[in-house]
Amino acid sequence: MKTNTLSAPADLIPGNCLGTFKLPDDVFFVTERAAGSNLWTTDGRKLIDFVLGSGPMMIGHAHPRVVAAIQEQATRGTTYYAMNDVAPRLAARITELVPCAEAVKFVSDGAEATFYSLRLARAFTGRDLVLKFEGGYHGHHDYALHGFNPPRGVNYPAARPDSAGIPAAVSGTMLIAPYNDLDATSQLAQSVADRLAAIIVEPIQRSILPRSGFLPGLRDLCNRLGALLVFDEVVTGFRVALGGAQEVFGVEPDVCALGKVIGGGLPLAAVAGRRDVLELTVPGRVGDGRSVFLSGTLNGNPLAAAAGLATLEVIVEEDAPARLIEIGTALIKGFAECARKLSVPLQMIGPAAFPDTVFGEDEIHDYRSYLASNRPKQFGIELLKRDIFVHPASKLYVSTVHTGEQIELACEAAYDAMRTVRDSGLLG
Ligand code: PMP
């Protein structure tokens, strides 16, 4: 057996983090378990969770209905590769709820869902280029990782990769436009009209809401240019409404990427949309050069599909999006009240289901205004010190099981955290 020369098991996972989410040393913890809207650490702390697995746990951790569904499926086996009897039921639920979903193909994570959405769009249109928005996140793959978090001074439409290791040829297929700026987007798209396969957009980009007319404008633009409109609803799907952002804003994309809640905390995501587009994946279809390879060992995994189906059933029965609005609104009001008492210029941006804190009064309408705003990570770190689990550089996710008392506790912590940050001079 190989001898392990590293000192601690944590050293075996470079960075001692699972992805890019790495807490500073003074608030680092290891999770032991989670239930409802709480999370317990291996050193005995209990936190109120506003990260929720980065979104999937919208009805709370270890929900009894989801646990029962996983247990029942686990006794029947966890993966078969052949069609199973759960995935079609989940597909049926998705097509009932999501306006654009005529058909569904399952994959394992949100990045795969956007990756295949773009491959499908290129195959369907016979074109190469994809336009995305500055600051938009669509997962880890080489196409999506452009213009996500560029430093100041990178100009449109240059697609600057956000990671080393991305081939320049891939960068050459991506164009970056400013979110919420329909004129600039139209000009750019028109300049490459006959080469544009798709526009991909988070309908609510991070926590920045679309200006009225922006999403309908993208729909018209794609119709005019013969490009596909792809909504990345990995975050917004089933969360801002049962039918996602496309229901809220009344704009139907050709294809959408779904993830997070549809796996109920297990790895599952989906591409959903027009049947004529999704059918390009049918194995052995006519040889017209448009057949799309879509495959994965765990696609439509029955364990994940069972967890997702149970989650969606609870979400529908409880009208969960309405509950998130109630809870999120209480949180937003509570934080605003703290800011008022402390004379701190706080803006809570985004929908109630996943608000984000910004200090300052300037309007946030795109990546650049967000980048220029004051969002000291120390605020999140101070919350973490007070047992409120947040992502220090991102939005807060609320669940249907956060209680009024937990929201009050979060607001009390926010008051202390804001005062500490203000007194250290970080709020300008
Ligand atoms: N799209 C959006 C809008 C996301 O927020 C994320 C993940 N945070 C993804 C895609 C990628 O999903 P995953 O991490 O499951 O690959």
Tab-separated table of C-alpha atoms and ligand atoms in Angstrom:
chain	number	residue	atom	x	y	z
A	1	MET	CA	0.000	0.000	0.000
A	2	LYS	CA	1.179	3.557	-0.757
A	3	THR	CA	2.303	5.483	2.316
A	4	ASN	CA	0.548	8.777	2.852
A	5	THR	CA	3.225	11.420	3.393
A	6	LEU	CA	0.800	14.283	4.016
A	7	SER	CA	0.185	15.396	7.566
A	8	ALA	CA	-3.600	15.700	7.780
A	9	PRO	CA	-6.414	14.099	5.786
A	10	ALA	CA	-7.562	17.602	4.780
A	11	ASP	CA	-4.304	18.023	2.811
A	12	LEU	CA	-5.481	15.277	0.466
A	13	ILE	CA	-8.142	17.630	-0.867
A	14	PRO	CA	-6.209	20.621	-2.219
A	15	GLY	CA	-7.453	23.837	-0.682
A	16	ASN	CA	-9.425	21.800	1.858
A	17	CYS	CA	-12.552	22.819	-0.010
A	18	LEU	CA	-14.892	20.915	-2.326
A	19	GLY	CA	-15.016	23.501	-5.110
A	20	THR	CA	-14.432	27.254	-5.044
A	21	PHE	CA	-16.263	27.762	-1.749
A	22	LYS	CA	-13.553	28.219	0.857
A	23	LEU	CA	-14.323	29.854	4.179
A	24	PRO	CA	-11.606	31.958	5.848
A	25	ASP	CA	-9.709	30.099	8.588
A	26	ASP	CA	-11.329	31.989	11.469
A	27	VAL	CA	-14.826	30.835	10.461
A	28	PHE	CA	-13.950	27.515	8.794
A	29	PHE	CA	-16.017	24.541	9.905
A	30	VAL	CA	-16.698	20.963	8.912
A	31	THR	CA	-20.347	19.959	8.635
A	32	GLU	CA	-21.474	16.902	10.521
A	33	ARG	CA	-25.170	16.917	9.701
A	34	ALA	CA	-28.088	19.123	8.731
A	35	ALA	CA	-31.831	19.052	9.306
A	36	GLY	CA	-34.482	21.567	8.305
A	37	SER	CA	-32.829	24.974	8.212
A	38	ASN	CA	-30.069	24.070	10.672
A	39	LEU	CA	-26.621	22.683	10.232
A	40	TRP	CA	-24.335	21.216	12.916
A	41	THR	CA	-20.548	21.298	12.793
A	42	THR	CA	-18.152	18.571	13.930
A	43	ASP	CA	-17.096	20.840	16.804
A	44	GLY	CA	-20.622	21.067	18.143
A	45	ARG	CA	-21.879	24.384	16.754
A	46	LYS	CA	-25.417	24.782	15.436
A	47	LEU	CA	-25.889	27.294	12.618
A	48	ILE	CA	-28.953	28.675	10.855
A	49	ASP	CA	-28.428	27.817	7.213
A	50	PHE	CA	-28.884	30.443	4.487
A	51	VAL	CA	-26.688	28.535	2.020
A	52	LEU	CA	-28.908	25.450	1.726
A	53	GLY	CA	-26.382	23.412	-0.220
A	54	SER	CA	-26.019	26.422	-2.569
A	55	GLY	CA	-29.728	26.283	-3.310
A	56	PRO	CA	-31.040	22.723	-3.666
A	57	MET	CA	-32.434	22.382	-0.132
A	58	MET	CA	-35.387	24.686	-0.697
A	59	ILE	CA	-37.687	22.637	1.597
A	60	GLY	CA	-34.932	22.130	4.163
A	61	HIS	CA	-32.390	19.399	4.824
A	62	ALA	CA	-33.464	15.810	5.413
A	63	HIS	CA	-37.137	16.546	4.719
A	64	PRO	CA	-39.030	13.427	5.891
A	65	ARG	CA	-40.790	12.969	2.530
A	66	VAL	CA	-37.491	13.186	0.636
A	67	VAL	CA	-35.697	10.876	3.081
A	68	ALA	CA	-38.508	8.316	2.730
A	69	ALA	CA	-38.358	8.494	-1.078
A	70	ILE	CA	-34.574	7.984	-1.048
A	71	GLN	CA	-34.870	5.073	1.382
A	72	GLU	CA	-37.588	3.390	-0.649
A	73	GLN	CA	-35.621	3.743	-3.882
A	74	ALA	CA	-32.332	2.658	-2.261
A	75	THR	CA	-33.861	-0.705	-1.362
A	76	ARG	CA	-34.650	-1.213	-5.075
A	77	GLY	CA	-31.122	-0.360	-6.196
A	78	THR	CA	-29.419	2.933	-6.876
A	79	THR	CA	-28.626	2.903	-10.590
A	80	TYR	CA	-29.400	0.672	-13.593
A	81	TYR	CA	-28.383	2.581	-16.779
A	82	ALA	CA	-31.551	1.226	-18.428
A	83	MET	CA	-34.705	3.372	-18.191
A	84	ASN	CA	-36.147	3.445	-14.679
A	85	ASP	CA	-39.691	4.050	-13.453
A	86	VAL	CA	-38.966	7.323	-11.604
A	87	ALA	CA	-37.298	9.579	-14.210
A	88	PRO	CA	-40.384	9.679	-16.510
A	89	ARG	CA	-42.559	10.713	-13.552
A	90	LEU	CA	-40.135	13.518	-12.759
A	91	ALA	CA	-40.116	14.523	-16.434
A	92	ALA	CA	-43.926	14.622	-16.376
A	93	ARG	CA	-43.907	16.932	-13.338
A	94	ILE	CA	-41.369	19.231	-15.013
A	95	THR	CA	-43.376	19.466	-18.240
A	96	GLU	CA	-46.525	20.253	-16.224
A	97	LEU	CA	-44.842	23.067	-14.336
A	98	VAL	CA	-42.286	24.693	-16.643
A	99	PRO	CA	-43.892	26.638	-19.531
A	100	CYS	CA	-41.254	25.912	-22.218
A	101	ALA	CA	-40.809	22.248	-21.284
A	102	GLU	CA	-42.295	20.006	-23.970
A	103	ALA	CA	-39.580	17.415	-23.377
A	104	VAL	CA	-36.795	16.798	-20.866
A	105	LYS	CA	-33.367	15.140	-20.883
A	106	PHE	CA	-31.675	14.444	-17.554
A	107	VAL	CA	-28.029	15.086	-16.712
A	108	SER	CA	-26.142	15.232	-13.435
A	109	ASP	CA	-25.409	18.878	-12.645
A	110	GLY	CA	-26.322	22.391	-13.685
A	111	ALA	CA	-23.155	22.878	-15.714
A	112	GLU	CA	-23.965	19.825	-17.803
A	113	ALA	CA	-27.447	21.205	-18.376
A	114	THR	CA	-26.117	24.499	-19.777
A	115	PHE	CA	-23.359	22.691	-21.695
A	116	TYR	CA	-25.895	20.483	-23.496
A	117	SER	CA	-28.278	23.425	-24.014
A	118	LEU	CA	-25.530	25.146	-25.987
A	119	ARG	CA	-24.510	22.003	-27.881
A	120	LEU	CA	-28.162	21.502	-28.831
A	121	ALA	CA	-28.471	25.127	-29.956
A	122	ARG	CA	-25.362	24.862	-32.128
A	123	ALA	CA	-26.568	21.595	-33.651
A	124	PHE	CA	-30.118	22.877	-34.200
A	125	THR	CA	-29.058	26.110	-35.893
A	126	GLY	CA	-25.890	24.833	-37.579
A	127	ARG	CA	-24.098	27.885	-36.151
A	128	ASP	CA	-21.146	28.277	-33.783
A	129	LEU	CA	-21.358	31.421	-31.688
A	130	VAL	CA	-23.000	31.913	-28.300
A	131	LEU	CA	-23.695	35.217	-26.599
A	132	LYS	CA	-23.698	35.346	-22.813
A	133	PHE	CA	-23.813	38.219	-20.354
A	134	GLU	CA	-21.021	39.698	-18.308
A	135	GLY	CA	-21.247	38.403	-14.752
A	136	GLY	CA	-23.566	35.532	-15.701
A	137	TYR	CA	-22.686	32.122	-14.272
A	138	HIS	CA	-23.624	28.933	-16.073
A	139	GLY	CA	-21.327	26.393	-14.439
A	140	HIS	CA	-17.799	25.126	-14.809
A	141	HIS	CA	-17.490	24.104	-18.463
A	142	ASP	CA	-15.153	25.788	-20.950
A	143	TYR	CA	-17.883	27.647	-22.884
A	144	ALA	CA	-19.687	29.007	-19.827
A	145	LEU	CA	-16.566	30.150	-18.019
A	146	HIS	CA	-16.138	33.396	-19.908
A	147	GLY	CA	-16.906	36.897	-18.688
A	148	PHE	CA	-18.163	35.571	-15.359
A	149	ASN	CA	-16.010	37.676	-13.073
A	150	PRO	CA	-13.706	39.763	-15.248
A	151	PRO	CA	-11.682	42.524	-13.594
A	152	ARG	CA	-12.526	46.107	-14.520
A	153	GLY	CA	-11.481	47.129	-18.023
A	154	VAL	CA	-12.330	44.050	-20.071
A	155	ASN	CA	-14.403	45.338	-22.938
A	156	TYR	CA	-17.351	43.806	-24.758
A	157	PRO	CA	-17.527	41.570	-26.654
A	158	ALA	CA	-14.148	40.109	-25.623
A	159	ALA	CA	-14.702	36.716	-24.026
A	160	ARG	CA	-12.041	36.512	-21.369
A	161	PRO	CA	-11.798	33.021	-19.839
A	162	ASP	CA	-12.303	32.808	-16.077
A	163	SER	CA	-9.963	29.857	-15.670
A	164	ALA	CA	-6.632	28.714	-16.963
A	165	GLY	CA	-6.825	25.703	-19.232
A	166	ILE	CA	-9.539	26.950	-21.579
A	167	PRO	CA	-8.495	26.729	-25.249
A	168	ALA	CA	-8.421	30.031	-27.149
A	169	ALA	CA	-10.482	28.393	-29.879
A	170	VAL	CA	-13.334	27.977	-27.371
A	171	SER	CA	-13.047	31.623	-26.289
A	172	GLY	CA	-13.415	32.497	-29.970
A	173	THR	CA	-16.934	31.047	-29.949
A	174	MET	CA	-18.221	33.184	-27.076
A	175	LEU	CA	-19.367	36.808	-27.044
A	176	ILE	CA	-20.026	38.875	-23.931
A	177	ALA	CA	-22.705	41.562	-23.655
A	178	PRO	CA	-23.855	43.789	-20.775
A	179	TYR	CA	-26.844	42.353	-18.880
A	180	ASN	CA	-29.941	44.540	-18.992
A	181	ASP	CA	-28.674	46.518	-22.008
A	182	LEU	CA	-30.886	45.497	-24.894
A	183	ASP	CA	-29.434	47.996	-27.374
A	184	ALA	CA	-25.846	46.871	-26.884
A	185	THR	CA	-26.925	43.229	-26.980
A	186	SER	CA	-28.922	43.719	-30.193
A	187	GLN	CA	-26.058	45.502	-31.916
A	188	LEU	CA	-23.615	42.794	-30.981
A	189	ALA	CA	-25.951	39.962	-31.934
A	190	GLN	CA	-26.801	41.602	-35.253
A	191	SER	CA	-23.128	42.002	-36.101
A	192	VAL	CA	-22.774	38.195	-36.074
A	193	ALA	CA	-26.360	37.426	-37.082
A	194	ASP	CA	-25.768	34.479	-39.392
A	195	ARG	CA	-23.312	32.831	-36.984
A	196	LEU	CA	-25.252	33.175	-33.721
A	197	ALA	CA	-26.573	29.880	-32.346
A	198	ALA	CA	-27.874	31.056	-28.971
A	199	ILE	CA	-28.203	33.707	-26.344
A	200	ILE	CA	-27.899	32.233	-22.862
A	201	VAL	CA	-29.053	34.238	-19.862
A	202	GLU	CA	-29.817	33.826	-16.198
A	203	PRO	CA	-33.236	35.526	-16.281
A	204	ILE	CA	-32.341	36.964	-12.870
A	205	GLN	CA	-28.585	37.353	-13.204
A	206	ARG	CA	-27.113	36.341	-9.826
A	207	SER	CA	-29.464	38.590	-7.799
A	208	ILE	CA	-29.892	41.324	-10.394
A	209	LEU	CA	-33.455	41.619	-11.648
A	210	PRO	CA	-34.128	42.120	-15.366
A	211	ARG	CA	-35.360	45.543	-16.418
A	212	SER	CA	-38.817	45.470	-17.888
A	213	GLY	CA	-38.512	44.755	-21.595
A	214	PHE	CA	-35.096	43.097	-21.374
A	215	LEU	CA	-36.185	39.455	-21.481
A	216	PRO	CA	-38.988	40.038	-24.037
A	217	GLY	CA	-36.409	41.971	-26.070
A	218	LEU	CA	-34.046	38.986	-26.040
A	219	ARG	CA	-36.942	36.775	-27.149
A	220	ASP	CA	-37.691	39.061	-30.119
A	221	LEU	CA	-34.019	39.336	-31.005
A	222	CYS	CA	-33.584	35.553	-31.101
A	223	ASN	CA	-36.743	35.190	-33.184
A	224	ARG	CA	-35.457	37.743	-35.669
A	225	LEU	CA	-31.991	36.205	-35.939
A	226	GLY	CA	-33.028	32.551	-35.896
A	227	ALA	CA	-30.965	31.910	-32.746
A	228	LEU	CA	-32.227	29.946	-29.741
A	229	LEU	CA	-32.955	31.630	-26.429
A	230	VAL	CA	-31.631	29.605	-23.503
A	231	PHE	CA	-32.708	30.442	-19.961
A	232	ASP	CA	-30.437	29.202	-17.231
A	233	GLU	CA	-33.014	28.472	-14.531
A	234	VAL	CA	-30.696	26.421	-12.347
A	235	VAL	CA	-31.284	28.901	-9.500
A	236	THR	CA	-34.676	30.386	-10.411
A	237	GLY	CA	-36.421	27.133	-11.427
A	238	PHE	CA	-39.253	26.166	-9.014
A	239	ARG	CA	-37.941	28.829	-6.634
A	240	VAL	CA	-39.251	32.187	-7.885
A	241	ALA	CA	-42.458	30.463	-9.080
A	242	LEU	CA	-43.476	26.866	-9.774
A	243	GLY	CA	-42.732	27.558	-13.447
A	244	GLY	CA	-39.541	29.504	-12.705
A	245	ALA	CA	-38.568	32.938	-13.999
A	246	GLN	CA	-40.147	32.205	-17.401
A	247	GLU	CA	-43.507	32.100	-15.616
A	248	VAL	CA	-42.830	35.242	-13.567
A	249	PHE	CA	-41.685	37.333	-16.542
A	250	GLY	CA	-43.945	35.722	-19.136
A	251	VAL	CA	-41.134	34.983	-21.588
A	252	GLU	CA	-40.666	31.467	-22.945
A	253	PRO	CA	-37.174	30.396	-23.936
A	254	ASP	CA	-36.569	27.640	-26.500
A	255	VAL	CA	-34.609	25.634	-23.985
A	256	CYS	CA	-33.898	25.963	-20.277
A	257	ALA	CA	-31.364	24.474	-17.914
A	258	LEU	CA	-32.745	23.192	-14.603
A	259	GLY	CA	-30.784	21.983	-11.591
A	260	LYS	CA	-30.434	22.408	-7.840
A	261	VAL	CA	-33.952	21.712	-6.420
A	262	ILE	CA	-34.894	19.104	-9.038
A	263	GLY	CA	-32.393	16.673	-7.549
A	264	GLY	CA	-33.660	17.224	-3.995
A	265	GLY	CA	-30.047	17.451	-2.813
A	266	LEU	CA	-28.739	14.625	-5.006
A	267	PRO	CA	-26.876	15.070	-8.301
A	268	LEU	CA	-29.502	15.621	-10.983
A	269	ALA	CA	-30.217	18.363	-13.498
A	270	ALA	CA	-32.054	18.662	-16.792
A	271	VAL	CA	-32.331	20.323	-20.146
A	272	ALA	CA	-35.982	21.066	-20.886
A	273	GLY	CA	-37.614	22.804	-23.803
A	274	ARG	CA	-38.873	22.471	-27.344
A	275	ARG	CA	-39.444	18.918	-28.464
A	276	ASP	CA	-37.892	19.512	-31.903
A	277	VAL	CA	-34.680	20.668	-30.219
A	278	LEU	CA	-34.534	17.967	-27.534
A	279	GLU	CA	-35.260	15.265	-30.110
A	280	LEU	CA	-31.862	15.862	-31.705
A	281	THR	CA	-30.589	13.614	-28.891
A	282	VAL	CA	-32.618	10.560	-29.988
A	283	PRO	CA	-30.059	7.807	-30.625
A	284	GLY	CA	-30.024	6.578	-34.190
A	285	ARG	CA	-32.067	9.460	-35.599
A	286	VAL	CA	-31.799	10.347	-39.284
A	287	GLY	CA	-28.313	11.141	-40.490
A	288	ASP	CA	-28.722	14.854	-41.213
A	289	GLY	CA	-25.562	15.868	-39.356
A	290	ARG	CA	-27.561	17.342	-36.465
A	291	SER	CA	-27.577	14.359	-34.087
A	292	VAL	CA	-26.460	15.399	-30.621
A	293	PHE	CA	-24.535	13.040	-28.379
A	294	LEU	CA	-25.975	13.234	-24.882
A	295	SER	CA	-25.012	10.539	-22.438
A	296	GLY	CA	-23.835	10.009	-18.863
A	297	THR	CA	-23.597	6.916	-16.668
A	298	LEU	CA	-25.803	8.460	-14.006
A	299	ASN	CA	-28.237	10.436	-16.205
A	300	GLY	CA	-31.716	10.231	-14.695
A	301	ASN	CA	-30.356	8.296	-11.755
A	302	PRO	CA	-33.368	6.779	-9.944
A	303	LEU	CA	-32.198	7.704	-6.444
A	304	ALA	CA	-31.743	11.355	-7.408
A	305	ALA	CA	-34.950	11.341	-9.448
A	306	ALA	CA	-36.877	9.955	-6.436
A	307	ALA	CA	-35.468	12.711	-4.216
A	308	GLY	CA	-36.287	15.325	-6.866
A	309	LEU	CA	-39.807	14.047	-7.418
A	310	ALA	CA	-40.566	14.037	-3.681
A	311	THR	CA	-39.157	17.565	-3.432
A	312	LEU	CA	-41.275	18.854	-6.320
A	313	GLU	CA	-44.382	17.230	-4.839
A	314	VAL	CA	-43.847	19.066	-1.548
A	315	ILE	CA	-43.096	22.305	-3.403
A	316	VAL	CA	-46.357	22.069	-5.347
A	317	GLU	CA	-48.507	20.969	-2.374
A	318	GLU	CA	-47.176	23.745	-0.145
A	319	ASP	CA	-46.993	26.417	-2.844
A	320	ALA	CA	-43.418	26.799	-1.705
A	321	PRO	CA	-42.518	29.830	-3.867
A	322	ALA	CA	-45.214	31.882	-2.095
A	323	ARG	CA	-43.827	30.793	1.277
A	324	LEU	CA	-40.313	31.819	0.201
A	325	ILE	CA	-41.614	35.279	-0.654
A	326	GLU	CA	-43.087	35.589	2.873
A	327	ILE	CA	-39.918	34.420	4.611
A	328	GLY	CA	-37.556	36.306	2.327
A	329	THR	CA	-39.585	39.491	2.728
A	330	ALA	CA	-39.378	39.198	6.530
A	331	LEU	CA	-35.599	38.800	6.254
A	332	ILE	CA	-35.274	41.759	3.893
A	333	LYS	CA	-37.396	43.974	6.171
A	334	GLY	CA	-35.416	42.893	9.233
A	335	PHE	CA	-32.053	43.662	7.602
A	336	ALA	CA	-33.385	47.008	6.337
A	337	GLU	CA	-34.522	47.896	9.853
A	338	CYS	CA	-31.041	47.145	11.251
A	339	ALA	CA	-29.505	49.350	8.569
A	340	ARG	CA	-31.931	52.179	9.342
A	341	LYS	CA	-31.133	52.059	13.067
A	342	LEU	CA	-27.407	52.077	12.334
A	343	SER	CA	-27.641	54.716	9.559
A	344	VAL	CA	-26.030	52.300	7.133
A	345	PRO	CA	-26.942	52.588	3.419
A	346	LEU	CA	-28.096	49.026	2.790
A	347	GLN	CA	-29.870	47.791	-0.338
A	348	MET	CA	-31.302	44.302	-0.475
A	349	ILE	CA	-31.316	43.432	-4.158
A	350	GLY	CA	-32.912	40.511	-5.950
A	351	PRO	CA	-36.050	38.487	-5.387
A	352	ALA	CA	-37.268	37.670	-1.867
A	353	ALA	CA	-36.399	34.000	-2.482
A	354	PHE	CA	-32.672	34.820	-2.718
A	355	PRO	CA	-31.833	38.385	-1.719
A	356	ASP	CA	-28.318	39.810	-1.689
A	357	THR	CA	-26.899	42.579	0.508
A	358	VAL	CA	-25.248	45.606	-1.056
A	359	PHE	CA	-24.070	48.654	0.896
A	360	GLY	CA	-24.579	51.894	-1.044
A	361	GLU	CA	-27.341	53.670	-2.898
A	362	ASP	CA	-26.386	53.354	-6.563
A	363	GLU	CA	-28.734	51.293	-8.708
A	364	ILE	CA	-27.448	47.764	-9.420
A	365	HIS	CA	-28.481	46.738	-12.904
A	366	ASP	CA	-25.521	44.831	-14.320
A	367	TYR	CA	-22.211	43.182	-13.435
A	368	ARG	CA	-20.258	46.467	-13.516
A	369	SER	CA	-22.569	48.314	-11.143
A	370	TYR	CA	-22.497	45.247	-8.865
A	371	LEU	CA	-18.681	45.112	-9.027
A	372	ALA	CA	-18.453	48.816	-8.202
A	373	SER	CA	-20.759	48.470	-5.199
A	374	ASN	CA	-19.666	47.956	-1.636
A	375	ARG	CA	-20.106	44.356	-0.501
A	376	PRO	CA	-17.506	43.770	2.209
A	377	LYS	CA	-17.007	40.030	2.783
A	378	GLN	CA	-16.448	40.911	6.406
A	379	PHE	CA	-20.213	41.348	6.820
A	380	GLY	CA	-20.763	37.691	5.935
A	381	ILE	CA	-17.833	36.655	8.098
A	382	GLU	CA	-19.322	38.523	11.064
A	383	LEU	CA	-22.615	36.686	10.459
A	384	LEU	CA	-20.757	33.374	10.366
A	385	LYS	CA	-19.097	34.213	13.687
A	386	ARG	CA	-22.635	34.597	15.053
A	387	ASP	CA	-23.738	31.164	13.806
A	388	ILE	CA	-25.548	32.394	10.724
A	389	PHE	CA	-24.326	30.333	7.759
A	390	VAL	CA	-24.064	32.541	4.685
A	391	HIS	CA	-21.822	32.619	1.641
A	392	PRO	CA	-19.772	35.748	2.461
A	393	ALA	CA	-19.662	36.815	-1.202
A	394	SER	CA	-23.110	35.819	-2.377
A	395	LYS	CA	-26.855	35.864	-1.912
A	396	LEU	CA	-28.842	34.395	0.966
A	397	TYR	CA	-31.054	31.429	0.136
A	398	VAL	CA	-34.246	31.060	2.160
A	399	SER	CA	-36.147	27.805	2.608
A	400	THR	CA	-39.779	27.016	3.364
A	401	VAL	CA	-38.767	25.766	6.821
A	402	HIS	CA	-37.000	28.856	8.160
A	403	THR	CA	-39.047	29.937	11.172
A	404	GLY	CA	-39.979	33.455	12.257
A	405	GLU	CA	-37.720	32.950	15.255
A	406	GLN	CA	-34.770	32.028	13.033
A	407	ILE	CA	-35.347	35.112	10.899
A	408	GLU	CA	-35.334	37.222	14.080
A	409	LEU	CA	-32.088	35.606	15.216
A	410	ALA	CA	-30.562	36.272	11.788
A	411	CYS	CA	-31.645	39.916	12.017
A	412	GLU	CA	-30.175	40.292	15.520
A	413	ALA	CA	-26.899	38.880	14.202
A	414	ALA	CA	-27.114	41.170	11.169
A	415	TYR	CA	-27.461	44.192	13.472
A	416	ASP	CA	-24.262	43.300	15.347
A	417	ALA	CA	-22.469	42.358	12.132
A	418	MET	CA	-23.427	45.634	10.419
A	419	ARG	CA	-22.348	47.664	13.435
A	420	THR	CA	-18.979	45.889	13.586
A	421	VAL	CA	-18.400	46.358	9.872
A	422	ARG	CA	-19.496	50.013	10.012
A	423	ASP	CA	-17.249	50.690	13.030
A	424	SER	CA	-14.269	49.170	11.208
A	425	GLY	CA	-14.787	51.762	8.469
A	426	LEU	CA	-15.693	49.219	5.789
A	427	LEU	CA	-18.932	50.895	4.781
A	428	GLY	CA	-17.259	54.010	3.416
B	1	PMP	N1	-26.218	28.053	-13.556
B	1	PMP	C1	-26.419	28.813	-12.483
B	1	PMP	C2	-27.273	30.039	-12.629
B	1	PMP	C3	-25.853	28.473	-11.258
B	1	PMP	O1	-26.027	29.274	-10.200
B	1	PMP	C4	-25.080	27.301	-11.174
B	1	PMP	C5	-24.448	26.844	-9.862
B	1	PMP	N2	-24.421	27.712	-8.838
B	1	PMP	C6	-24.901	26.543	-12.319
B	1	PMP	C7	-25.481	26.922	-13.492
B	1	PMP	C8	-24.070	25.288	-12.296
B	1	PMP	O2	-24.698	24.297	-11.579
B	1	PMP	P1	-23.835	23.128	-10.936
B	1	PMP	O3	-22.997	23.735	-9.860
B	1	PMP	O4	-24.862	22.164	-10.445
B	1	PMP	O5	-23.010	22.551	-12.047
